[in-house]
Short mmCIF file of C-alpha atoms in Angstrom, two decimals:
data_model
loop_
_atom_site.label_atom_id
_atom_site.label_comp_id
_atom_site.label_asym_id
_atom_site.label_seq_id
_atom_site.Cartn_x
_atom_site.Cartn_y
_atom_site.Cartn_z
CA UNK A 1 -34.68 -29.77 -55.85
CA UNK A 2 -34.34 -26.60 -53.76
CA UNK A 3 -38.10 -26.44 -53.15
CA UNK A 4 -38.26 -30.04 -51.97
CA UNK A 5 -35.40 -29.60 -49.52
CA UNK A 6 -37.22 -26.60 -48.07
CA UNK A 7 -40.46 -28.58 -47.72
CA UNK A 8 -39.14 -31.80 -46.29
CA UNK A 9 -36.69 -30.16 -43.89
CA UNK A 10 -39.60 -28.11 -42.51
CA UNK A 11 -39.06 -24.88 -44.41
CA UNK A 12 -35.56 -23.83 -43.52
CA UNK A 13 -36.34 -20.21 -44.18
CA UNK A 14 -32.76 -19.05 -43.73
CA UNK A 15 -30.83 -21.94 -45.28
CA UNK A 16 -29.30 -21.13 -48.63
CA UNK A 17 -29.39 -24.38 -50.56
CA UNK A 18 -28.70 -22.77 -53.89
CA UNK A 19 -25.21 -24.21 -53.54
CA UNK A 20 -26.54 -27.76 -53.55
CA UNK A 21 -24.89 -30.18 -55.88
CA UNK A 22 -27.18 -32.24 -57.92
CA UNK A 23 -27.01 -32.07 -61.63
CA UNK A 24 -29.38 -33.74 -64.03
CA UNK A 25 -31.10 -36.98 -63.14
CA UNK A 26 -32.40 -37.73 -66.60
CA UNK A 27 -32.17 -41.39 -67.57
CA UNK A 28 -31.40 -42.28 -63.95
CA UNK A 29 -34.76 -43.57 -62.78
CA UNK A 30 -34.36 -47.33 -63.09
CA UNK A 31 -34.79 -49.16 -59.79
CA UNK A 32 -33.98 -52.74 -58.84
CA UNK A 33 -36.20 -54.32 -56.21
CA UNK A 34 -35.18 -57.20 -54.03
CA UNK A 35 -36.30 -59.19 -51.00
CA UNK A 36 -35.65 -57.41 -47.67
CA UNK A 37 -33.34 -58.83 -45.05
CA UNK A 38 -34.52 -60.67 -41.95
CA UNK A 39 -35.25 -58.66 -38.83
CA UNK A 40 -32.73 -58.72 -36.00
CA UNK A 41 -33.22 -58.51 -32.22
CA UNK A 42 -32.39 -55.37 -30.27
CA UNK A 43 -28.65 -55.49 -29.52
CA UNK A 44 -27.50 -56.37 -26.01
CA UNK A 45 -26.50 -52.77 -25.36
CA UNK A 46 -30.04 -51.66 -26.22
CA UNK A 47 -28.83 -49.24 -28.91
CA UNK A 48 -30.54 -49.37 -32.28
CA UNK A 49 -30.91 -46.79 -35.02
CA UNK A 50 -29.42 -43.98 -32.97
CA UNK A 51 -31.65 -44.46 -29.92
CA UNK A 52 -31.40 -46.52 -26.75
CA UNK A 53 -34.15 -49.11 -26.63
CA UNK A 54 -35.48 -51.83 -24.37
CA UNK A 55 -36.19 -49.43 -21.51
CA UNK A 56 -39.35 -47.46 -22.10
CA UNK A 57 -38.99 -43.74 -21.50
CA UNK A 58 -40.39 -43.32 -17.99
CA UNK A 59 -41.84 -39.82 -18.22
CA UNK A 60 -45.32 -39.28 -16.89
CA UNK A 61 -46.56 -36.78 -19.38
CA UNK A 62 -48.52 -34.81 -16.86
CA UNK A 63 -45.24 -34.32 -15.02
CA UNK A 64 -42.44 -33.67 -17.50
CA UNK A 65 -39.89 -30.92 -17.87
CA UNK A 66 -38.38 -29.31 -20.98
CA UNK A 67 -34.99 -27.63 -20.84
CA UNK A 68 -32.56 -26.16 -23.33
CA UNK A 69 -29.70 -28.65 -23.41
CA UNK A 70 -27.32 -26.91 -25.81
CA UNK A 71 -27.32 -23.68 -27.78
CA UNK A 72 -29.19 -20.44 -27.16
CA UNK A 73 -32.62 -19.66 -28.58
CA UNK A 74 -32.38 -17.19 -31.44
CA UNK A 75 -28.60 -17.21 -31.57
CA UNK A 76 -26.95 -18.81 -34.62
CA UNK A 77 -23.36 -19.86 -35.12
CA UNK A 78 -21.05 -22.87 -35.06
CA UNK A 79 -19.09 -22.19 -31.87
CA UNK A 80 -18.21 -25.31 -29.85
CA UNK A 81 -18.17 -25.32 -26.08
CA UNK A 82 -20.54 -25.80 -23.19
CA UNK A 83 -24.22 -25.10 -22.68
CA UNK A 84 -23.82 -21.34 -22.49
CA UNK A 85 -21.39 -20.91 -25.38
CA UNK A 86 -22.22 -23.52 -28.03
CA UNK A 87 -24.14 -22.30 -31.06
CA UNK A 88 -26.04 -24.12 -33.83
CA UNK A 89 -27.67 -23.04 -37.07
CA UNK A 90 -30.91 -24.90 -37.75
CA UNK A 91 -29.90 -28.34 -36.45
CA UNK A 92 -32.06 -31.13 -37.88
CA UNK A 93 -30.85 -34.74 -37.51
CA UNK A 94 -29.95 -36.21 -34.13
CA UNK A 95 -28.87 -39.65 -32.87
CA UNK A 96 -27.18 -41.08 -29.79
CA UNK A 97 -25.11 -44.04 -28.65
CA UNK A 98 -26.06 -43.42 -25.03
CA UNK A 99 -22.87 -41.48 -24.27
CA UNK A 100 -22.87 -38.82 -26.96
CA UNK A 101 -25.42 -37.02 -29.07
CA UNK A 102 -24.58 -36.60 -32.75
CA UNK A 103 -26.24 -33.72 -34.58
CA UNK A 104 -26.59 -32.89 -38.26
CA UNK A 105 -26.27 -29.11 -37.99
CA UNK A 106 -27.85 -28.45 -41.33
CA UNK A 107 -27.30 -24.77 -42.09
CA UNK A 108 -23.76 -25.03 -40.72
CA UNK A 109 -23.03 -28.02 -43.00
CA UNK A 110 -21.40 -29.73 -40.02
CA UNK A 111 -21.71 -32.83 -37.86
CA UNK A 112 -21.57 -31.93 -34.17
CA UNK A 113 -20.85 -34.18 -31.18
CA UNK A 114 -22.19 -33.54 -27.67
CA UNK A 115 -21.10 -35.30 -24.49
CA UNK A 116 -24.39 -35.94 -22.68
CA UNK A 117 -22.78 -35.85 -19.23
CA UNK A 118 -20.55 -32.79 -19.61
CA UNK A 119 -22.71 -31.07 -22.25
CA UNK A 120 -19.57 -30.17 -24.20
CA UNK A 121 -20.12 -29.59 -27.92
CA UNK A 122 -17.39 -30.19 -30.51
CA UNK A 123 -17.26 -29.90 -34.29
CA UNK A 124 -16.71 -33.50 -35.40
CA UNK A 125 -16.87 -33.23 -39.19
CA UNK A 126 -17.41 -30.58 -41.82
CA UNK A 127 -15.61 -27.35 -42.61
CA UNK A 128 -18.78 -25.29 -42.55
CA UNK A 129 -18.70 -24.76 -46.31
CA UNK A 130 -21.42 -26.19 -48.53
CA UNK A 131 -20.07 -28.69 -51.03
CA UNK A 132 -18.64 -32.17 -51.34
CA UNK A 133 -15.20 -33.27 -50.18
CA UNK A 134 -14.15 -36.22 -48.05
CA UNK A 135 -11.56 -36.14 -45.26
CA UNK A 136 -7.98 -36.70 -46.31
CA UNK A 137 -6.54 -37.45 -42.86
CA UNK A 138 -7.55 -38.28 -39.31
CA UNK A 139 -9.76 -35.25 -38.94
CA UNK A 140 -13.18 -34.71 -40.41
CA UNK A 141 -13.05 -30.92 -40.42
CA UNK A 142 -11.60 -30.94 -43.94
CA UNK A 143 -14.73 -32.65 -45.26
CA UNK A 144 -17.63 -30.67 -46.71
CA UNK A 145 -21.35 -31.43 -46.59
CA UNK A 146 -24.36 -29.87 -48.27
CA UNK A 147 -27.36 -29.51 -45.94
CA UNK A 148 -26.93 -32.82 -44.02
CA UNK A 149 -30.31 -33.55 -42.45
CA UNK A 150 -30.31 -37.02 -40.84
CA UNK A 151 -27.90 -39.18 -38.88
CA UNK A 152 -27.74 -42.67 -37.36
CA UNK A 153 -25.19 -44.73 -35.42
CA UNK A 154 -23.84 -48.22 -36.13
CA UNK A 155 -20.74 -49.45 -34.33
CA UNK A 156 -17.85 -47.01 -34.73
CA UNK A 157 -19.52 -45.03 -37.46
CA UNK A 158 -22.17 -42.45 -38.09
CA UNK A 159 -24.13 -42.56 -41.33
CA UNK A 160 -25.40 -39.25 -42.61
CA UNK A 161 -28.05 -38.37 -45.18
CA UNK A 162 -26.23 -35.58 -47.00
CA UNK A 163 -29.38 -34.19 -48.54
CA UNK A 164 -28.01 -31.50 -50.82
CA UNK A 165 -25.37 -33.85 -52.20
CA UNK A 166 -27.87 -36.68 -52.86
CA UNK A 167 -25.65 -39.17 -51.06
CA UNK A 168 -25.01 -41.11 -47.86
CA UNK A 169 -21.79 -40.28 -46.02
CA UNK A 170 -19.96 -42.27 -43.34
CA UNK A 171 -18.22 -40.52 -40.45
CA UNK A 172 -15.96 -42.12 -37.85
CA UNK A 173 -17.51 -41.07 -34.55
CA UNK A 174 -14.14 -40.48 -32.85
CA UNK A 175 -11.89 -39.01 -35.54
CA UNK A 176 -14.59 -37.50 -37.74
CA UNK A 177 -12.91 -38.92 -40.84
CA UNK A 178 -15.54 -38.90 -43.59
CA UNK A 179 -16.13 -40.78 -46.83
CA UNK A 180 -18.88 -41.12 -49.40
CA UNK A 181 -20.74 -44.34 -48.69
CA UNK A 182 -23.41 -44.45 -51.39
CA UNK A 183 -24.44 -42.13 -54.18
CA UNK A 184 -22.73 -40.30 -57.00
CA UNK A 185 -19.57 -38.29 -56.28
CA UNK A 186 -20.94 -35.62 -58.61
CA UNK A 187 -24.10 -35.26 -56.55
CA UNK A 188 -26.20 -36.49 -59.44
CA UNK A 189 -29.77 -37.28 -58.40
CA UNK A 190 -31.69 -40.36 -59.48
CA UNK A 191 -33.30 -43.61 -58.39
CA UNK A 192 -30.74 -46.23 -59.30
CA UNK A 193 -30.11 -49.28 -57.11
CA UNK A 194 -26.95 -51.38 -57.32
CA UNK A 195 -25.71 -54.62 -55.81
CA UNK A 196 -22.08 -53.97 -56.65
CA UNK A 197 -20.79 -50.58 -57.80
CA UNK A 198 -21.56 -47.79 -55.32
CA UNK A 199 -20.82 -45.12 -57.91
CA UNK A 200 -23.85 -46.24 -59.89
CA UNK A 201 -26.25 -45.70 -56.99
CA UNK A 202 -28.47 -42.61 -57.07
CA UNK A 203 -30.59 -40.94 -54.40
CA UNK A 204 -32.80 -37.89 -54.64
CA UNK A 205 -32.68 -35.67 -51.56
CA UNK A 206 -32.54 -38.35 -48.84
CA UNK A 207 -33.76 -36.86 -45.55
CA UNK A 208 -34.03 -39.79 -43.13
CA UNK A 209 -31.77 -42.65 -42.10
CA UNK A 210 -31.80 -45.41 -39.46
CA UNK A 211 -30.30 -48.85 -38.89
CA UNK A 212 -31.12 -52.20 -37.29
CA UNK A 213 -27.41 -52.98 -36.99
CA UNK A 214 -27.36 -55.01 -40.20
CA UNK A 215 -28.80 -52.66 -42.81
CA UNK A 216 -29.28 -48.95 -43.24
CA UNK A 217 -32.75 -47.71 -44.20
CA UNK A 218 -33.11 -44.40 -46.00
CA UNK A 219 -36.12 -42.17 -46.54
CA UNK A 220 -35.34 -41.10 -50.10
CA UNK A 221 -37.73 -38.19 -50.03
CA UNK A 222 -37.41 -36.86 -53.56
CA UNK A 223 -37.98 -40.35 -54.93
CA UNK A 224 -40.90 -41.06 -52.53
CA UNK A 225 -39.25 -44.36 -51.60
CA UNK A 226 -37.61 -46.25 -48.75
CA UNK A 227 -34.18 -47.62 -49.65
CA UNK A 228 -32.04 -50.29 -47.97
CA UNK A 229 -28.23 -50.44 -47.80
CA UNK A 230 -26.46 -53.57 -46.57
CA UNK A 231 -23.69 -52.54 -44.16
CA UNK A 232 -22.67 -55.79 -42.45
CA UNK A 233 -20.69 -57.11 -45.42
CA UNK A 234 -19.74 -53.80 -47.01
CA UNK A 235 -16.02 -53.10 -47.60
CA UNK A 236 -14.47 -50.38 -45.49
CA UNK A 237 -14.44 -47.75 -48.24
CA UNK A 238 -17.34 -48.73 -50.46
CA UNK A 239 -21.10 -49.06 -50.14
CA UNK A 240 -22.95 -52.34 -49.83
CA UNK A 241 -25.89 -53.45 -51.91
CA UNK A 242 -28.61 -50.81 -52.32
CA UNK A 243 -32.21 -51.83 -53.04
CA UNK A 244 -35.63 -50.18 -52.92
CA UNK A 245 -37.77 -51.65 -50.16
CA UNK A 246 -41.03 -49.71 -50.54
CA UNK A 247 -42.58 -47.13 -52.84
CA UNK A 248 -41.94 -46.47 -56.51
CA UNK A 249 -39.44 -43.87 -57.79
CA UNK A 250 -40.82 -40.46 -58.71
CA UNK A 251 -44.37 -41.67 -58.07
CA UNK A 252 -45.92 -39.90 -55.09
CA UNK A 253 -49.16 -41.25 -53.71
CA UNK A 254 -50.92 -42.69 -50.71
CA UNK A 255 -51.33 -46.45 -50.84
CA UNK A 256 -50.53 -49.35 -48.56
CA UNK A 257 -49.14 -52.52 -50.10
CA UNK A 258 -45.96 -54.49 -50.48
CA UNK A 259 -43.53 -56.09 -52.86
CA UNK A 260 -45.05 -57.80 -55.87
CA UNK A 261 -44.90 -61.58 -56.08
CA UNK A 262 -42.01 -61.39 -58.53
CA UNK A 263 -40.23 -58.77 -56.39
CA UNK A 264 -40.13 -56.45 -59.40
CA UNK A 265 -41.93 -53.52 -57.76
CA UNK A 266 -43.75 -52.27 -54.69
CA UNK A 267 -47.43 -51.34 -54.69
CA UNK A 268 -47.05 -49.00 -51.71
CA UNK A 269 -46.86 -45.25 -52.32
CA UNK A 270 -45.49 -42.40 -50.21
CA UNK A 271 -45.49 -38.62 -50.57
CA UNK A 272 -42.10 -37.28 -49.51
CA UNK A 273 -41.35 -39.63 -46.62
CA UNK A 274 -39.28 -37.57 -44.20
CA UNK A 275 -37.68 -39.71 -41.48
CA UNK A 276 -37.81 -43.18 -40.02
CA UNK A 277 -36.91 -45.38 -37.07
CA UNK A 278 -36.90 -49.11 -36.36
CA UNK A 279 -37.45 -51.62 -33.58
CA UNK A 280 -35.72 -54.37 -35.55
CA UNK A 281 -38.97 -55.87 -36.83
CA UNK A 282 -40.67 -52.83 -38.34
CA UNK A 283 -39.70 -49.51 -39.83
CA UNK A 284 -41.86 -46.55 -38.82
CA UNK A 285 -41.97 -43.70 -41.33
CA UNK A 286 -43.25 -40.15 -41.10
CA UNK A 287 -44.99 -39.68 -44.45
CA UNK A 288 -44.59 -35.92 -44.50
CA UNK A 289 -46.95 -34.68 -47.20
CA UNK A 290 -49.49 -37.45 -46.59
CA UNK A 291 -49.50 -36.39 -42.92
CA UNK A 292 -49.54 -40.01 -41.79
CA UNK A 293 -47.40 -42.56 -39.95
CA UNK A 294 -46.58 -45.68 -41.95
CA UNK A 295 -45.26 -49.05 -40.77
CA UNK A 296 -43.12 -51.36 -42.91
CA UNK A 297 -42.47 -55.02 -42.07
CA UNK A 298 -38.75 -55.50 -42.68
CA UNK A 299 -39.10 -59.18 -43.62
CA UNK A 300 -41.86 -58.69 -46.22
CA UNK A 301 -41.81 -55.04 -47.27
CA UNK A 302 -45.53 -54.77 -46.44
CA UNK A 303 -46.63 -51.17 -45.74
CA UNK A 304 -49.63 -50.15 -43.63
CA UNK A 305 -50.83 -46.76 -42.38
CA UNK A 306 -51.07 -46.88 -38.60
CA UNK A 307 -52.05 -43.30 -37.76
CA UNK A 308 -53.47 -40.23 -39.45
CA UNK A 309 -55.38 -39.65 -42.66
CA UNK A 310 -53.89 -38.31 -45.85
CA UNK A 311 -55.13 -34.80 -46.58
CA UNK A 312 -55.14 -33.19 -43.12
CA UNK A 313 -54.68 -29.57 -44.13
CA UNK A 314 -53.45 -27.52 -41.18
CA UNK A 315 -52.80 -27.35 -37.46
CA UNK A 316 -56.51 -26.66 -37.02
CA UNK A 317 -57.14 -30.29 -37.93
CA UNK A 318 -54.56 -31.74 -35.53
CA UNK A 319 -56.16 -34.23 -33.15
CA UNK A 320 -55.22 -37.04 -30.82
CA UNK A 321 -56.95 -40.40 -30.94
CA UNK A 322 -56.65 -43.91 -32.29
CA UNK A 323 -55.50 -44.82 -35.78
CA UNK A 324 -57.32 -42.85 -38.44
CA UNK A 325 -58.94 -40.62 -35.82
CA UNK A 326 -55.56 -38.98 -35.20
CA UNK A 327 -54.47 -35.99 -37.27
CA UNK A 328 -51.03 -34.54 -37.92
CA UNK A 329 -49.90 -31.32 -39.54
CA UNK A 330 -46.37 -32.21 -40.70
CA UNK A 331 -45.01 -35.30 -38.89
CA UNK A 332 -41.26 -35.25 -39.25
CA UNK A 333 -38.68 -36.69 -36.82
CA UNK A 334 -39.37 -40.04 -35.19
CA UNK A 335 -37.71 -42.36 -32.67
CA UNK A 336 -38.62 -45.34 -30.49
CA UNK A 337 -37.64 -46.57 -27.05
CA UNK A 338 -38.72 -50.07 -28.05
CA UNK A 339 -42.22 -49.59 -26.67
CA UNK A 340 -43.52 -46.20 -27.79
CA UNK A 341 -42.89 -44.00 -30.79
CA UNK A 342 -42.10 -40.32 -30.24
CA UNK A 343 -42.31 -37.86 -33.09
CA UNK A 344 -42.11 -34.19 -33.90
CA UNK A 345 -45.13 -32.58 -35.54
CA UNK A 346 -42.98 -29.80 -36.89
CA UNK A 347 -45.38 -27.09 -38.00
CA UNK A 348 -47.63 -27.75 -35.04
CA UNK A 349 -44.56 -27.17 -32.85
CA UNK A 350 -45.46 -30.21 -30.79
CA UNK A 351 -44.15 -33.58 -29.63
CA UNK A 352 -46.48 -36.54 -30.12
CA UNK A 353 -46.39 -40.07 -28.69
CA UNK A 354 -47.77 -43.25 -30.27
CA UNK A 355 -48.69 -46.26 -28.12
CA UNK A 356 -49.05 -49.81 -29.45
CA UNK A 357 -47.44 -49.07 -32.85
CA UNK A 358 -47.14 -52.79 -33.67
CA UNK A 359 -50.90 -53.40 -33.35
CA UNK A 360 -53.77 -52.85 -35.77
CA UNK A 361 -54.51 -49.24 -36.62
CA UNK A 362 -57.61 -49.21 -34.41
CA UNK A 363 -55.47 -49.94 -31.34
CA UNK A 364 -52.73 -47.41 -32.14
CA UNK A 365 -53.11 -44.42 -29.81
CA UNK A 366 -51.71 -40.93 -30.55
CA UNK A 367 -51.22 -38.42 -27.73
CA UNK A 368 -49.79 -34.91 -27.83
CA UNK A 369 -47.38 -34.62 -24.92
CA UNK A 370 -45.86 -31.17 -25.55
CA UNK A 371 -47.66 -28.86 -25.66
CA UNK A 372 -51.36 -29.46 -25.24
CA UNK A 373 -52.88 -28.68 -28.64
CA UNK A 374 -53.03 -24.87 -28.72
CA UNK A 375 -52.97 -23.99 -32.38
CA UNK A 376 -49.33 -24.67 -33.15
CA UNK A 377 -47.87 -21.45 -31.74
CA UNK A 378 -44.06 -21.58 -31.63
CA UNK A 379 -41.75 -20.34 -28.89
CA UNK A 380 -38.65 -21.18 -26.88
CA UNK A 381 -39.89 -21.42 -23.30
CA UNK A 382 -38.49 -24.10 -21.03
CA UNK A 383 -40.55 -25.56 -18.19
CA UNK A 384 -43.40 -27.99 -17.76
CA UNK A 385 -47.03 -28.15 -18.74
CA UNK A 386 -48.37 -25.56 -21.15
CA UNK A 387 -45.36 -23.32 -20.52
CA UNK A 388 -43.00 -25.42 -22.66
CA UNK A 389 -42.71 -24.36 -26.30
CA UNK A 390 -40.83 -25.42 -29.44
CA UNK A 391 -40.26 -23.69 -32.76
CA UNK A 392 -40.17 -26.14 -35.66
CA UNK A 393 -38.82 -29.19 -33.82
CA UNK A 394 -37.51 -31.81 -36.26
CA UNK A 395 -35.07 -34.50 -35.07
CA UNK A 396 -35.74 -36.62 -31.98
CA UNK A 397 -33.90 -39.42 -30.17
CA UNK A 398 -33.65 -41.01 -26.71
CA UNK A 399 -30.77 -42.15 -24.51
CA UNK A 400 -33.12 -44.38 -22.50
CA UNK A 401 -33.83 -41.78 -19.82
CA UNK A 402 -34.72 -38.62 -21.73
CA UNK A 403 -35.76 -37.39 -25.15
CA UNK A 404 -33.55 -34.99 -27.11
CA UNK A 405 -35.00 -32.78 -29.84
CA UNK A 406 -33.43 -30.54 -32.47
CA UNK A 407 -35.49 -27.37 -32.07
CA UNK A 408 -34.54 -26.16 -35.50
CA UNK A 409 -35.77 -22.58 -35.65
CA UNK A 410 -34.67 -21.91 -32.09
CA UNK A 411 -31.21 -23.23 -33.11
CA UNK A 412 -31.07 -25.35 -29.96
CA UNK A 413 -31.06 -28.91 -28.65
CA UNK A 414 -33.88 -29.45 -26.15
CA UNK A 415 -34.22 -32.14 -23.48
CA UNK A 416 -37.46 -33.72 -22.23
CA UNK A 417 -37.37 -35.68 -18.98
CA UNK A 418 -39.44 -36.67 -15.97
CA UNK A 419 -39.54 -34.22 -13.07
#
């Protein structure tokens, strides 16, 4: 378990995950497959899956600017405050509702909240200790997390992939009050789906989460699967139905496909899917160890590879181009503005853009926007052009006018916008 968290979360070299819960997952590998839900249109407010959509990010990528939005490069901590005083410790997941950014500050075991306008950072949930405890009152700072690594927004709540606890948590985005939403309270890992009892559900190191406003979709990395959680009809304190949409538990591989005719299994295979986003019709998944981008039709569960080729070995093989001409090193975070996909190629320390993601693979175009491909050298420089540098960027989201990135090994939140 520890090794997989290190790999999928882009080698958190200083995170101590030895405190992770988890326990045995023997005899917990039975999955129940079911038909996926219908797709839904982008909400009127343009917010879906923790990103603002419907207004394509306007940056001209020969004329962009990168700045440090919150935190200080090289300085770790959990101090709240403004741009010059706030500190993070290997932040990973990030989402927005257009007014605030919400950050899974992984090594701090906290959920942070940032006002985009004032740039004020507060500790919303988490005591800073690694473990599992839910909030008992109207504050979330009594809750404990264990290496939370992904976050999404739906209505009044945040949903968090609490990776080290093998569960999904729900956090009120104003009070921070936290509860277990799906998964075992003991942190037991497994691959069990359930239509009724949330305590019977099992995940194995979930690292990605998004929503179309009706369902949650989870990249269950240790199981090599994509899971679905119904949230629209779920009771306030319990999880909804959990099913496996794509992939097969504990069976890594690289195969496109879909649900079988009898809905009993999926023929698609993944290799530690890391994170995912949605436009309401498709899910887009960074298939971390396959080094590819996968697309899943929500209504059918059909999986296709739209960019990259499984087996790209290092940053030396990274290349832009169409479909299978493109190469990635370790694609990780991903978001969409409704038109383009934006993703972090973590170990190449770069930000990539994908045009025409809904088309056939041959028409999908991958471009490196920051920096120009220079061998994956990391750094913390702000600025434009080749000057801008990242150091293991992971999470990425958009508020409709800029991109925000968790620059994990710089311990900062970075902002990309048009000049």
